[in-house]
Short mmCIF file of the C-alpha atoms (twelve columns), coordinates in Angstrom:
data_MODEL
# 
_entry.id   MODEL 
# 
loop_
_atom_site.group_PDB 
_atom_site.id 
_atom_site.type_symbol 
_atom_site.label_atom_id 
_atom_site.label_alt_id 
_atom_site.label_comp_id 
_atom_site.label_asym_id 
_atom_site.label_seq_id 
_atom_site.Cartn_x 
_atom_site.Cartn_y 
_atom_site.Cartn_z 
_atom_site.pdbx_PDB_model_num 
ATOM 1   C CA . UNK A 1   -10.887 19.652  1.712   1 
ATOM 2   C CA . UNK A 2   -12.773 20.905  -1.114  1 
ATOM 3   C CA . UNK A 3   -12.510 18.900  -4.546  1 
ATOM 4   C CA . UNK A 4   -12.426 21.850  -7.774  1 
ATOM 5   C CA . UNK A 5   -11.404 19.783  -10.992 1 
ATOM 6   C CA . UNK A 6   -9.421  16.828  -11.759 1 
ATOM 7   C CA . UNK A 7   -8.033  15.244  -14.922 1 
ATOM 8   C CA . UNK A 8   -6.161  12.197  -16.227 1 
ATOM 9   C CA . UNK A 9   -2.444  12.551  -16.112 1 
ATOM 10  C CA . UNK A 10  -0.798  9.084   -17.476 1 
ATOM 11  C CA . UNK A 11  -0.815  5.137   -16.845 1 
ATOM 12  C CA . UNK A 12  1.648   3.265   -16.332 1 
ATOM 13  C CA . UNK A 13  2.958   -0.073  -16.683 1 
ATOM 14  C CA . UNK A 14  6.311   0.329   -14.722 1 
ATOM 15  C CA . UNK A 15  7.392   2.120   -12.448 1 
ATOM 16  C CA . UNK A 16  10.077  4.018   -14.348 1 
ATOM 17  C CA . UNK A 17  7.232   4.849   -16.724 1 
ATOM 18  C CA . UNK A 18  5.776   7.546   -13.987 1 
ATOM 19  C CA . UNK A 19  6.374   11.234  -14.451 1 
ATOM 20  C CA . UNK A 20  8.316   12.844  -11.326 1 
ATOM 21  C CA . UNK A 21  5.329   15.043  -9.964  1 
ATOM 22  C CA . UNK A 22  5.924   17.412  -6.613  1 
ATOM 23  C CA . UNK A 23  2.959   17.236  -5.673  1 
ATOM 24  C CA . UNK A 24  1.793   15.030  -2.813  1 
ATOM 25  C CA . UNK A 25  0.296   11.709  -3.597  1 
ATOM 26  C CA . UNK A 26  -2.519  9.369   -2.328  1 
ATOM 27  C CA . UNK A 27  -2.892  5.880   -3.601  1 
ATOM 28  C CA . UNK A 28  -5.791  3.716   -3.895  1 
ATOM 29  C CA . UNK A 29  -5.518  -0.003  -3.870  1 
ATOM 30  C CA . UNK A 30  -7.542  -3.429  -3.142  1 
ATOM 31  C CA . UNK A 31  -8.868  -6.493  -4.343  1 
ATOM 32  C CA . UNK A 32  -9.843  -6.646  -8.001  1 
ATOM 33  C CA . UNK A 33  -13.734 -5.555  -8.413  1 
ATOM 34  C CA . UNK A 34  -14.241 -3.988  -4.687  1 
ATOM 35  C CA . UNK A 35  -15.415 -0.439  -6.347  1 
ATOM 36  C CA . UNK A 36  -11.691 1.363   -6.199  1 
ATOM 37  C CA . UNK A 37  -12.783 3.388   -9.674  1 
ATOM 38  C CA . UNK A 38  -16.143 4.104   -8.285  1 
ATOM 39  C CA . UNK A 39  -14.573 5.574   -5.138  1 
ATOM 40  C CA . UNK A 40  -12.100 7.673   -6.879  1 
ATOM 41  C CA . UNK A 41  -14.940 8.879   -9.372  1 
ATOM 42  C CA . UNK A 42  -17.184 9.798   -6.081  1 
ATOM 43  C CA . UNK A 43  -14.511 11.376  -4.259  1 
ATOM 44  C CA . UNK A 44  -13.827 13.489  -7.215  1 
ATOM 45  C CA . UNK A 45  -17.734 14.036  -8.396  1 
ATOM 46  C CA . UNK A 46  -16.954 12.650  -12.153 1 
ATOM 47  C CA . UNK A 47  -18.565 9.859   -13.491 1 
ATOM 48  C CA . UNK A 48  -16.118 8.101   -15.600 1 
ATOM 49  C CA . UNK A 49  -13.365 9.670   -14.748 1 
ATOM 50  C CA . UNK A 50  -11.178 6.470   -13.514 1 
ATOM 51  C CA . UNK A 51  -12.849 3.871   -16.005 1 
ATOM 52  C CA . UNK A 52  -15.236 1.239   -14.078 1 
ATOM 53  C CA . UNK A 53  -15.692 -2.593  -15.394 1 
ATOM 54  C CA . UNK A 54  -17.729 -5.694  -14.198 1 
ATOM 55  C CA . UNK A 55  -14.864 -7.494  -15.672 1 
ATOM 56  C CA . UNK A 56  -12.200 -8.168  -12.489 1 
ATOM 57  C CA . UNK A 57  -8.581  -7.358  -13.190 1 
ATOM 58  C CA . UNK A 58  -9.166  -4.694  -16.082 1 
ATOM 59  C CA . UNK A 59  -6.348  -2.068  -14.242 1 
ATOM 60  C CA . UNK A 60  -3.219  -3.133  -15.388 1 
ATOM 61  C CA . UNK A 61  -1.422  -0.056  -14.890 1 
ATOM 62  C CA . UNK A 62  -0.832  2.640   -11.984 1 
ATOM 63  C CA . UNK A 63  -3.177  5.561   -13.055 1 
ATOM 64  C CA . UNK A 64  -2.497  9.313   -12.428 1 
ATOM 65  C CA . UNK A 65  -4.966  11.728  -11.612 1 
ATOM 66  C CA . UNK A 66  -4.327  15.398  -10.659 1 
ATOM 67  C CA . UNK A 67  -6.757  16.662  -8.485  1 
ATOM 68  C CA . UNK A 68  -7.423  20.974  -7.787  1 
ATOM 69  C CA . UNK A 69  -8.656  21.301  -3.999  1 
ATOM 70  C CA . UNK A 70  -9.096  24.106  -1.836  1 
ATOM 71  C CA . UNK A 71  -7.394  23.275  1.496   1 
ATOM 72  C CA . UNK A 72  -7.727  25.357  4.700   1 
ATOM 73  C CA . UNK A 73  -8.637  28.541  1.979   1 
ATOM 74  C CA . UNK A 74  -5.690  27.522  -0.168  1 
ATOM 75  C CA . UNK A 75  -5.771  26.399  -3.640  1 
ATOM 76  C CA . UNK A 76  -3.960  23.081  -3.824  1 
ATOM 77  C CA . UNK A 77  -2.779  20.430  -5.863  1 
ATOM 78  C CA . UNK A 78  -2.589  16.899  -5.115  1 
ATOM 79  C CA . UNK A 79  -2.443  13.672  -6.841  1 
ATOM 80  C CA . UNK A 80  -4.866  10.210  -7.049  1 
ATOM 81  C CA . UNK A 81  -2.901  7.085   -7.617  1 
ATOM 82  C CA . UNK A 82  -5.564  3.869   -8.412  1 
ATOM 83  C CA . UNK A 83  -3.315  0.900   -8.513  1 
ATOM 84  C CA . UNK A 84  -3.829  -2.333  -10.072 1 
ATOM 85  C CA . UNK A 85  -6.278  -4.646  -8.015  1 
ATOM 86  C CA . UNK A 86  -5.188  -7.895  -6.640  1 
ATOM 87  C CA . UNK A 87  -5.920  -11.119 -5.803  1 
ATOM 88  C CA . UNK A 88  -7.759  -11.923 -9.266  1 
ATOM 89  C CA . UNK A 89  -7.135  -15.440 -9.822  1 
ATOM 90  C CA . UNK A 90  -7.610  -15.517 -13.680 1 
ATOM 91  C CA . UNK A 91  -5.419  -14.320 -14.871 1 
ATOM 92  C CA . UNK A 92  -1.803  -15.460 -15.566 1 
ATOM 93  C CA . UNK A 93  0.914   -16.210 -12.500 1 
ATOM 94  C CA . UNK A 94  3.377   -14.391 -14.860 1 
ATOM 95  C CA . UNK A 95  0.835   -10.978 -14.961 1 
ATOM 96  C CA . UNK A 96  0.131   -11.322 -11.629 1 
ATOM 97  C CA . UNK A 97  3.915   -11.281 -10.436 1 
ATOM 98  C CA . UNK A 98  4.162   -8.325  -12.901 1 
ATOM 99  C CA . UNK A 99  1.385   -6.752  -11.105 1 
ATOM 100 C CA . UNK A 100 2.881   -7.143  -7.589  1 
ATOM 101 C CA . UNK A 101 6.339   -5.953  -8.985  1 
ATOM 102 C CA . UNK A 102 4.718   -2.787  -10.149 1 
ATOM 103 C CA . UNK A 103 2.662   -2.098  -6.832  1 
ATOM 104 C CA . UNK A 104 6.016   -3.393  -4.791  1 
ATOM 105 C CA . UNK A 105 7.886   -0.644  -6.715  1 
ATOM 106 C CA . UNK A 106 5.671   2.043   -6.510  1 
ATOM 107 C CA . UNK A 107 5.254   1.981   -2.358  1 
ATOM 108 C CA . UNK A 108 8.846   1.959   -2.157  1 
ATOM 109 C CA . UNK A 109 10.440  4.240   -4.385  1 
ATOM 110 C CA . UNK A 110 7.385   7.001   -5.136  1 
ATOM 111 C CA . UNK A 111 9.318   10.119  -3.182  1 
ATOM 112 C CA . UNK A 112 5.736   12.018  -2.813  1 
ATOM 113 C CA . UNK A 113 3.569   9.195   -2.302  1 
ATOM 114 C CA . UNK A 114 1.834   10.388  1.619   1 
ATOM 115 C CA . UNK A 115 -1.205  8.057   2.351   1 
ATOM 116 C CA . UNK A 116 -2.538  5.023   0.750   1 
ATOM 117 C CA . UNK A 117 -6.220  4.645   1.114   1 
ATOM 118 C CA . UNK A 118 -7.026  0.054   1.260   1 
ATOM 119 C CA . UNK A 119 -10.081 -0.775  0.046   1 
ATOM 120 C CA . UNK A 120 -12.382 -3.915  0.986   1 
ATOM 121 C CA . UNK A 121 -15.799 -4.905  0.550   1 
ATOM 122 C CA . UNK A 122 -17.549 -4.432  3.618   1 
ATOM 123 C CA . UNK A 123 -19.987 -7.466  3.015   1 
ATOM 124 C CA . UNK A 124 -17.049 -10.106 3.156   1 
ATOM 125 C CA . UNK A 125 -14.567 -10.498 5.779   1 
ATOM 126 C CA . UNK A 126 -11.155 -9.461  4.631   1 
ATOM 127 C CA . UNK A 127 -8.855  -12.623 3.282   1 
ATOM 128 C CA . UNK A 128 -5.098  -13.037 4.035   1 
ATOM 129 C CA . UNK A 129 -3.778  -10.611 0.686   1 
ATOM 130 C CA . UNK A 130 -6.142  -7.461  2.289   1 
ATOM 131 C CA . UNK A 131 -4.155  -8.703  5.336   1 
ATOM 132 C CA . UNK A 132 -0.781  -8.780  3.865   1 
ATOM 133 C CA . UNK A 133 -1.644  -5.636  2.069   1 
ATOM 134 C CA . UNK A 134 -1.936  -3.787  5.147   1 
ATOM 135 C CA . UNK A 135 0.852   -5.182  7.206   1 
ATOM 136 C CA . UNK A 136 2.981   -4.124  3.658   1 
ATOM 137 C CA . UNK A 137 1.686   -0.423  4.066   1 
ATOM 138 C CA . UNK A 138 2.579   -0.252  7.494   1 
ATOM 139 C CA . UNK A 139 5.552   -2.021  7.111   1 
ATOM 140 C CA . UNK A 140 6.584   1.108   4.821   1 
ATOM 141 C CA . UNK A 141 5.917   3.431   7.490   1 
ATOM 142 C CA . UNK A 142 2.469   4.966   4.649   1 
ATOM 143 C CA . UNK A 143 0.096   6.273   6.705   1 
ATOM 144 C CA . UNK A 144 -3.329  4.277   5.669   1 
ATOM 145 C CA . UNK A 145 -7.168  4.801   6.127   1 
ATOM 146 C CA . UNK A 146 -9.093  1.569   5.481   1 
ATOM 147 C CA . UNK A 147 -11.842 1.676   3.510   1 
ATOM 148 C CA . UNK A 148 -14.901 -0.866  3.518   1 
ATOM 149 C CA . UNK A 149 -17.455 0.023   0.448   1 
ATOM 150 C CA . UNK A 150 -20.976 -0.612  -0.665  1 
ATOM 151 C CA . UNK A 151 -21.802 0.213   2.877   1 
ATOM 152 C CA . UNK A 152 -25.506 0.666   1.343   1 
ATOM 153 C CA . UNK A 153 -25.950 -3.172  0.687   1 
ATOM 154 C CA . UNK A 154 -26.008 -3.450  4.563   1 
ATOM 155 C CA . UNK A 155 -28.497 -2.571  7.226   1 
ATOM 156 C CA . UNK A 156 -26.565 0.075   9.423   1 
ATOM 157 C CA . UNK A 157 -26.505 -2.573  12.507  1 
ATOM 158 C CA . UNK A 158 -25.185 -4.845  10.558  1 
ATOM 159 C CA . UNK A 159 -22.351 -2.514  8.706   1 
ATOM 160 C CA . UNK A 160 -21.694 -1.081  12.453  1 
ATOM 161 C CA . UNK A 161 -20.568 -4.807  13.103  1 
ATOM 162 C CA . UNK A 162 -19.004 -5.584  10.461  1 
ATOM 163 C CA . UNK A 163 -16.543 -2.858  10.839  1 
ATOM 164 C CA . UNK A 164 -15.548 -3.590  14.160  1 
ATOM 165 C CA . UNK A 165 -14.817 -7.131  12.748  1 
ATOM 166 C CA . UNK A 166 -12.717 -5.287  10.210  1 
ATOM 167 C CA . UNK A 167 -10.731 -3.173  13.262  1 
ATOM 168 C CA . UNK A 168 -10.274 -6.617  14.989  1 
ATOM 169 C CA . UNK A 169 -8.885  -8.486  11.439  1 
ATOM 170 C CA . UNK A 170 -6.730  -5.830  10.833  1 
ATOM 171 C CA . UNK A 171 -5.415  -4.664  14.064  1 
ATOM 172 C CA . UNK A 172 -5.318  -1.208  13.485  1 
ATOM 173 C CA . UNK A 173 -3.371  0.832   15.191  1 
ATOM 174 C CA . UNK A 174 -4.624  4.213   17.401  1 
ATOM 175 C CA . UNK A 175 -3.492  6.514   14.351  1 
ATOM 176 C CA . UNK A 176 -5.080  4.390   11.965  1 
ATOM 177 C CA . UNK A 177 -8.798  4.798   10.656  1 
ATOM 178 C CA . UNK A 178 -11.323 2.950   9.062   1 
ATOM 179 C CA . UNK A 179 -14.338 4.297   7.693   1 
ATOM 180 C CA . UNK A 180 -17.361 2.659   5.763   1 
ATOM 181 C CA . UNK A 181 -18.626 4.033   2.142   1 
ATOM 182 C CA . UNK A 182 -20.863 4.144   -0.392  1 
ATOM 183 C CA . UNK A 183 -21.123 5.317   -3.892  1 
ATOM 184 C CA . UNK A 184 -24.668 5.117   -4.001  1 
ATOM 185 C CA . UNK A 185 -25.450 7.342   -1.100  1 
ATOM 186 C CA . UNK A 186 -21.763 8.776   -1.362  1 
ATOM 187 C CA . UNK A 187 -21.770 8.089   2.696   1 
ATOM 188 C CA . UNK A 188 -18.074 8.745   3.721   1 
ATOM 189 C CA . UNK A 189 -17.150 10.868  1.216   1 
ATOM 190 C CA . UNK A 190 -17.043 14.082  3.043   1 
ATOM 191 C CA . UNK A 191 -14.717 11.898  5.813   1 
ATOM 192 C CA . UNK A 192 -12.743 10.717  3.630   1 
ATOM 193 C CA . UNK A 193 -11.818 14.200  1.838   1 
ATOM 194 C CA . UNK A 194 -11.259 15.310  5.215   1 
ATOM 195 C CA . UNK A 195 -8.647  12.536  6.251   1 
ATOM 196 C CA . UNK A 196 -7.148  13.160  3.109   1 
ATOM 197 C CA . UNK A 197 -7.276  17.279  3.821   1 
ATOM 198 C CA . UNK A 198 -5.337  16.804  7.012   1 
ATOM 199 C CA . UNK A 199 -2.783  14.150  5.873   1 
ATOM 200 C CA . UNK A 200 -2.109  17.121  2.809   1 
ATOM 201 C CA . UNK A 201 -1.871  19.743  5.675   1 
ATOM 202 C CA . UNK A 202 0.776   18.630  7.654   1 
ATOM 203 C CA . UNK A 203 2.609   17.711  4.881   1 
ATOM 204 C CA . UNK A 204 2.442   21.510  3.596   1 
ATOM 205 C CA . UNK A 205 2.735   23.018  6.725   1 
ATOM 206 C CA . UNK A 206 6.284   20.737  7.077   1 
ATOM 207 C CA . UNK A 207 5.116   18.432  9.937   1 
ATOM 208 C CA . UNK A 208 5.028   15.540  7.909   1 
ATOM 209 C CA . UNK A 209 7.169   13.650  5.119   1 
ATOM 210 C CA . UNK A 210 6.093   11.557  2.202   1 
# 
Protein backbone atom coordinates (compact mmCIF):
# COMPACT_ATOMS: atom_id res chain seq x y z
CA UNK A 1 0.00 0.00 0.00
CA UNK A 2 1.07 3.23 -1.23
CA UNK A 3 0.08 6.44 0.91
CA UNK A 4 -0.94 9.62 -1.91
CA UNK A 5 -2.60 12.44 0.31
CA UNK A 6 -4.56 12.62 3.38
CA UNK A 7 -6.60 15.31 5.14
CA UNK A 8 -8.57 16.04 8.31
CA UNK A 9 -12.16 15.02 8.11
CA UNK A 10 -13.91 15.86 11.69
CA UNK A 11 -13.54 15.15 15.61
CA UNK A 12 -15.70 14.00 17.57
CA UNK A 13 -16.88 13.94 20.97
CA UNK A 14 -19.67 11.23 20.64
CA UNK A 15 -20.26 8.80 18.82
CA UNK A 16 -23.42 10.03 17.11
CA UNK A 17 -21.28 13.05 16.25
CA UNK A 18 -19.35 10.82 13.39
CA UNK A 19 -20.23 11.22 9.75
CA UNK A 20 -21.43 7.75 8.11
CA UNK A 21 -18.32 7.22 5.74
CA UNK A 22 -18.20 3.89 3.27
CA UNK A 23 -15.09 3.70 3.29
CA UNK A 24 -13.15 1.16 5.33
CA UNK A 25 -11.72 2.20 8.61
CA UNK A 26 -8.56 1.61 10.78
CA UNK A 27 -8.33 2.84 14.29
CA UNK A 28 -5.49 3.79 16.34
CA UNK A 29 -5.55 3.60 20.06
CA UNK A 30 -3.24 3.31 23.37
CA UNK A 31 -2.09 4.72 26.41
CA UNK A 32 -2.03 8.50 26.66
CA UNK A 33 1.58 9.88 25.41
CA UNK A 34 2.90 6.44 23.69
CA UNK A 35 3.45 8.42 20.16
CA UNK A 36 -0.21 7.41 18.51
CA UNK A 37 -0.11 11.09 16.57
CA UNK A 38 3.45 10.59 15.66
CA UNK A 39 2.62 7.19 14.15
CA UNK A 40 -0.31 8.32 12.22
CA UNK A 41 1.77 11.47 10.99
CA UNK A 42 4.70 8.85 9.85
CA UNK A 43 2.48 6.47 8.32
CA UNK A 44 0.99 9.22 6.35
CA UNK A 45 4.45 11.34 5.68
CA UNK A 46 2.85 14.75 7.23
CA UNK A 47 4.23 16.37 10.00
CA UNK A 48 1.44 17.77 11.94
CA UNK A 49 -1.10 16.31 10.46
CA UNK A 50 -2.76 14.50 13.71
CA UNK A 51 -1.61 17.26 16.32
CA UNK A 52 1.30 15.91 18.77
CA UNK A 53 1.62 17.20 22.63
CA UNK A 54 4.05 16.47 25.59
CA UNK A 55 1.00 17.15 27.57
CA UNK A 56 -0.77 13.39 28.24
CA UNK A 57 -4.48 13.20 27.61
CA UNK A 58 -4.76 16.22 25.03
CA UNK A 59 -7.17 13.81 22.47
CA UNK A 60 -10.43 14.12 23.71
CA UNK A 61 -12.20 13.28 20.70
CA UNK A 62 -12.21 10.38 17.93
CA UNK A 63 -10.35 12.07 14.95
CA UNK A 64 -11.04 11.39 11.21
CA UNK A 65 -8.58 11.26 8.66
CA UNK A 66 -9.15 10.27 4.99
CA UNK A 67 -6.33 8.79 3.54
CA UNK A 68 -5.74 8.39 -0.82
CA UNK A 69 -3.64 5.03 -1.34
CA UNK A 70 -2.83 3.11 -4.24
CA UNK A 71 -3.62 -0.56 -3.46
CA UNK A 72 -2.62 -3.53 -5.67
CA UNK A 73 -2.57 -0.59 -8.79
CA UNK A 74 -5.89 0.74 -7.56
CA UNK A 75 -6.61 4.10 -6.32
CA UNK A 76 -8.23 3.75 -2.92
CA UNK A 77 -9.74 5.37 -0.15
CA UNK A 78 -9.56 4.51 3.36
CA UNK A 79 -9.96 6.07 6.65
CA UNK A 80 -7.48 6.78 10.01
CA UNK A 81 -9.37 6.77 13.24
CA UNK A 82 -6.82 8.11 16.36
CA UNK A 83 -8.87 7.58 19.43
CA UNK A 84 -8.58 9.14 22.69
CA UNK A 85 -5.59 7.69 24.82
CA UNK A 86 -6.14 6.01 28.06
CA UNK A 87 -5.07 5.30 31.21
CA UNK A 88 -4.09 9.09 32.06
CA UNK A 89 -4.65 9.38 35.62
CA UNK A 90 -5.12 13.24 35.82
CA UNK A 91 -7.60 13.88 34.76
CA UNK A 92 -11.21 13.64 36.08
CA UNK A 93 -13.06 9.98 36.84
CA UNK A 94 -16.11 11.71 35.22
CA UNK A 95 -13.85 12.52 31.70
CA UNK A 96 -12.34 9.45 31.89
CA UNK A 97 -15.71 7.37 31.97
CA UNK A 98 -16.70 9.77 29.12
CA UNK A 99 -13.66 8.75 27.37
CA UNK A 100 -14.23 4.97 27.69
CA UNK A 101 -17.98 5.50 26.71
CA UNK A 102 -16.86 7.11 23.52
CA UNK A 103 -14.09 4.41 22.62
CA UNK A 104 -16.77 1.58 23.98
CA UNK A 105 -19.20 3.06 21.39
CA UNK A 106 -17.14 3.47 18.60
CA UNK A 107 -15.72 -0.46 18.50
CA UNK A 108 -19.15 -1.53 18.67
CA UNK A 109 -21.35 0.29 16.54
CA UNK A 110 -18.72 1.84 13.68
CA UNK A 111 -20.27 -0.45 10.58
CA UNK A 112 -16.81 0.12 8.51
CA UNK A 113 -14.44 0.08 11.22
CA UNK A 114 -11.87 -3.26 9.81
CA UNK A 115 -8.63 -3.28 11.98
CA UNK A 116 -7.57 -1.48 15.01
CA UNK A 117 -3.90 -0.94 15.21
CA UNK A 118 -2.84 -1.00 19.75
CA UNK A 119 -0.14 0.91 20.49
CA UNK A 120 2.48 0.48 23.49
CA UNK A 121 5.73 1.72 24.35
CA UNK A 122 8.15 -0.81 23.68
CA UNK A 123 10.52 0.30 26.63
CA UNK A 124 7.84 -0.63 29.39
CA UNK A 125 6.10 -3.79 29.79
CA UNK A 126 2.46 -3.49 28.95
CA UNK A 127 0.07 -2.82 32.25
CA UNK A 128 -3.36 -4.49 32.80
CA UNK A 129 -5.58 -1.50 30.56
CA UNK A 130 -3.06 -2.40 27.25
CA UNK A 131 -4.18 -5.87 28.47
CA UNK A 132 -7.81 -5.27 28.75
CA UNK A 133 -7.57 -3.24 25.64
CA UNK A 134 -6.63 -6.11 23.67
CA UNK A 135 -8.76 -8.82 25.10
CA UNK A 136 -11.74 -5.88 24.27
CA UNK A 137 -10.57 -5.87 20.50
CA UNK A 138 -10.61 -9.40 20.25
CA UNK A 139 -13.49 -9.81 22.16
CA UNK A 140 -15.21 -7.76 19.16
CA UNK A 141 -14.03 -10.13 16.72
CA UNK A 142 -11.47 -6.49 15.14
CA UNK A 143 -8.73 -7.87 13.65
CA UNK A 144 -5.57 -6.07 15.53
CA UNK A 145 -1.76 -5.56 14.83
CA UNK A 146 0.11 -4.54 17.99
CA UNK A 147 2.29 -1.96 17.84
CA UNK A 148 5.38 -1.28 20.24
CA UNK A 149 7.06 2.35 19.36
CA UNK A 150 10.23 4.27 19.88
CA UNK A 151 11.85 1.07 18.89
CA UNK A 152 15.04 3.47 18.33
CA UNK A 153 15.51 4.12 22.17
CA UNK A 154 16.52 0.37 22.30
CA UNK A 155 19.54 -1.58 21.22
CA UNK A 156 18.07 -4.11 18.58
CA UNK A 157 18.90 -7.18 21.11
CA UNK A 158 17.26 -5.67 23.51
CA UNK A 159 13.94 -4.52 21.37
CA UNK A 160 14.15 -8.27 19.83
CA UNK A 161 13.41 -9.27 23.58
CA UNK A 162 11.29 -7.12 24.52
CA UNK A 163 8.86 -8.02 21.89
CA UNK A 164 8.74 -11.50 22.54
CA UNK A 165 7.87 -10.40 26.16
CA UNK A 166 5.12 -8.41 24.51
CA UNK A 167 3.84 -11.80 22.37
CA UNK A 168 3.99 -13.67 25.77
CA UNK A 169 1.88 -10.62 27.82
CA UNK A 170 -0.50 -10.49 25.29
CA UNK A 171 -1.04 -13.92 24.06
CA UNK A 172 -1.45 -13.30 20.64
CA UNK A 173 -3.03 -15.37 18.62
CA UNK A 174 -1.45 -17.13 15.11
CA UNK A 175 -3.41 -14.39 12.98
CA UNK A 176 -2.34 -11.74 15.11
CA UNK A 177 0.92 -9.55 14.59
CA UNK A 178 3.07 -7.43 16.39
CA UNK A 179 5.59 -5.33 14.96
CA UNK A 180 8.13 -2.76 16.53
CA UNK A 181 8.40 1.09 15.24
CA UNK A 182 9.94 4.10 15.13
CA UNK A 183 9.28 7.59 14.07
CA UNK A 184 12.70 8.56 14.12
CA UNK A 185 14.05 5.99 11.76
CA UNK A 186 10.34 5.38 10.50
CA UNK A 187 11.37 1.43 11.03
CA UNK A 188 8.01 -0.46 10.50
CA UNK A 189 6.39 1.80 8.51
CA UNK A 190 6.57 0.08 5.24
CA UNK A 191 5.11 -3.23 7.42
CA UNK A 192 2.72 -1.63 8.77
CA UNK A 193 1.21 -0.03 5.40
CA UNK A 194 1.44 -3.41 4.19
CA UNK A 195 -0.70 -5.13 7.04
CA UNK A 196 -2.95 -2.43 6.59
CA UNK A 197 -2.86 -2.99 2.45
CA UNK A 198 -3.94 -6.57 2.89
CA UNK A 199 -6.55 -6.16 5.69
CA UNK A 200 -8.10 -3.28 2.87
CA UNK A 201 -7.77 -6.05 0.16
CA UNK A 202 -9.79 -8.65 1.31
CA UNK A 203 -12.20 -6.43 2.41
CA UNK A 204 -12.54 -5.05 -1.34
CA UNK A 205 -12.14 -8.12 -2.95
CA UNK A 206 -15.38 -9.39 -0.53
CA UNK A 207 -13.43 -11.93 1.61
CA UNK A 208 -13.69 -10.01 4.57
CA UNK A 209 -16.35 -7.88 6.65
CA UNK A 210 -15.91 -4.84 8.80
Amino acid sequence: MKVLDSKFVESAYRFTDLSYSEFPEIAFIGRSNVGKSSLINTLLQRKNLAQISKKPGKTRTINIFEVSCSLNEQKEKINFADLPGYGYAKISEKTQRAWKALIDDYILKRKNLCGIILIVDLRHSADLKDIEAKNWITSNRKEMLLVPTKADKLGKSQAAIKIRMLKDQFLLLPNQEIIGFSSKTKNGRNQILEWIGQLTALIKNGDDTC
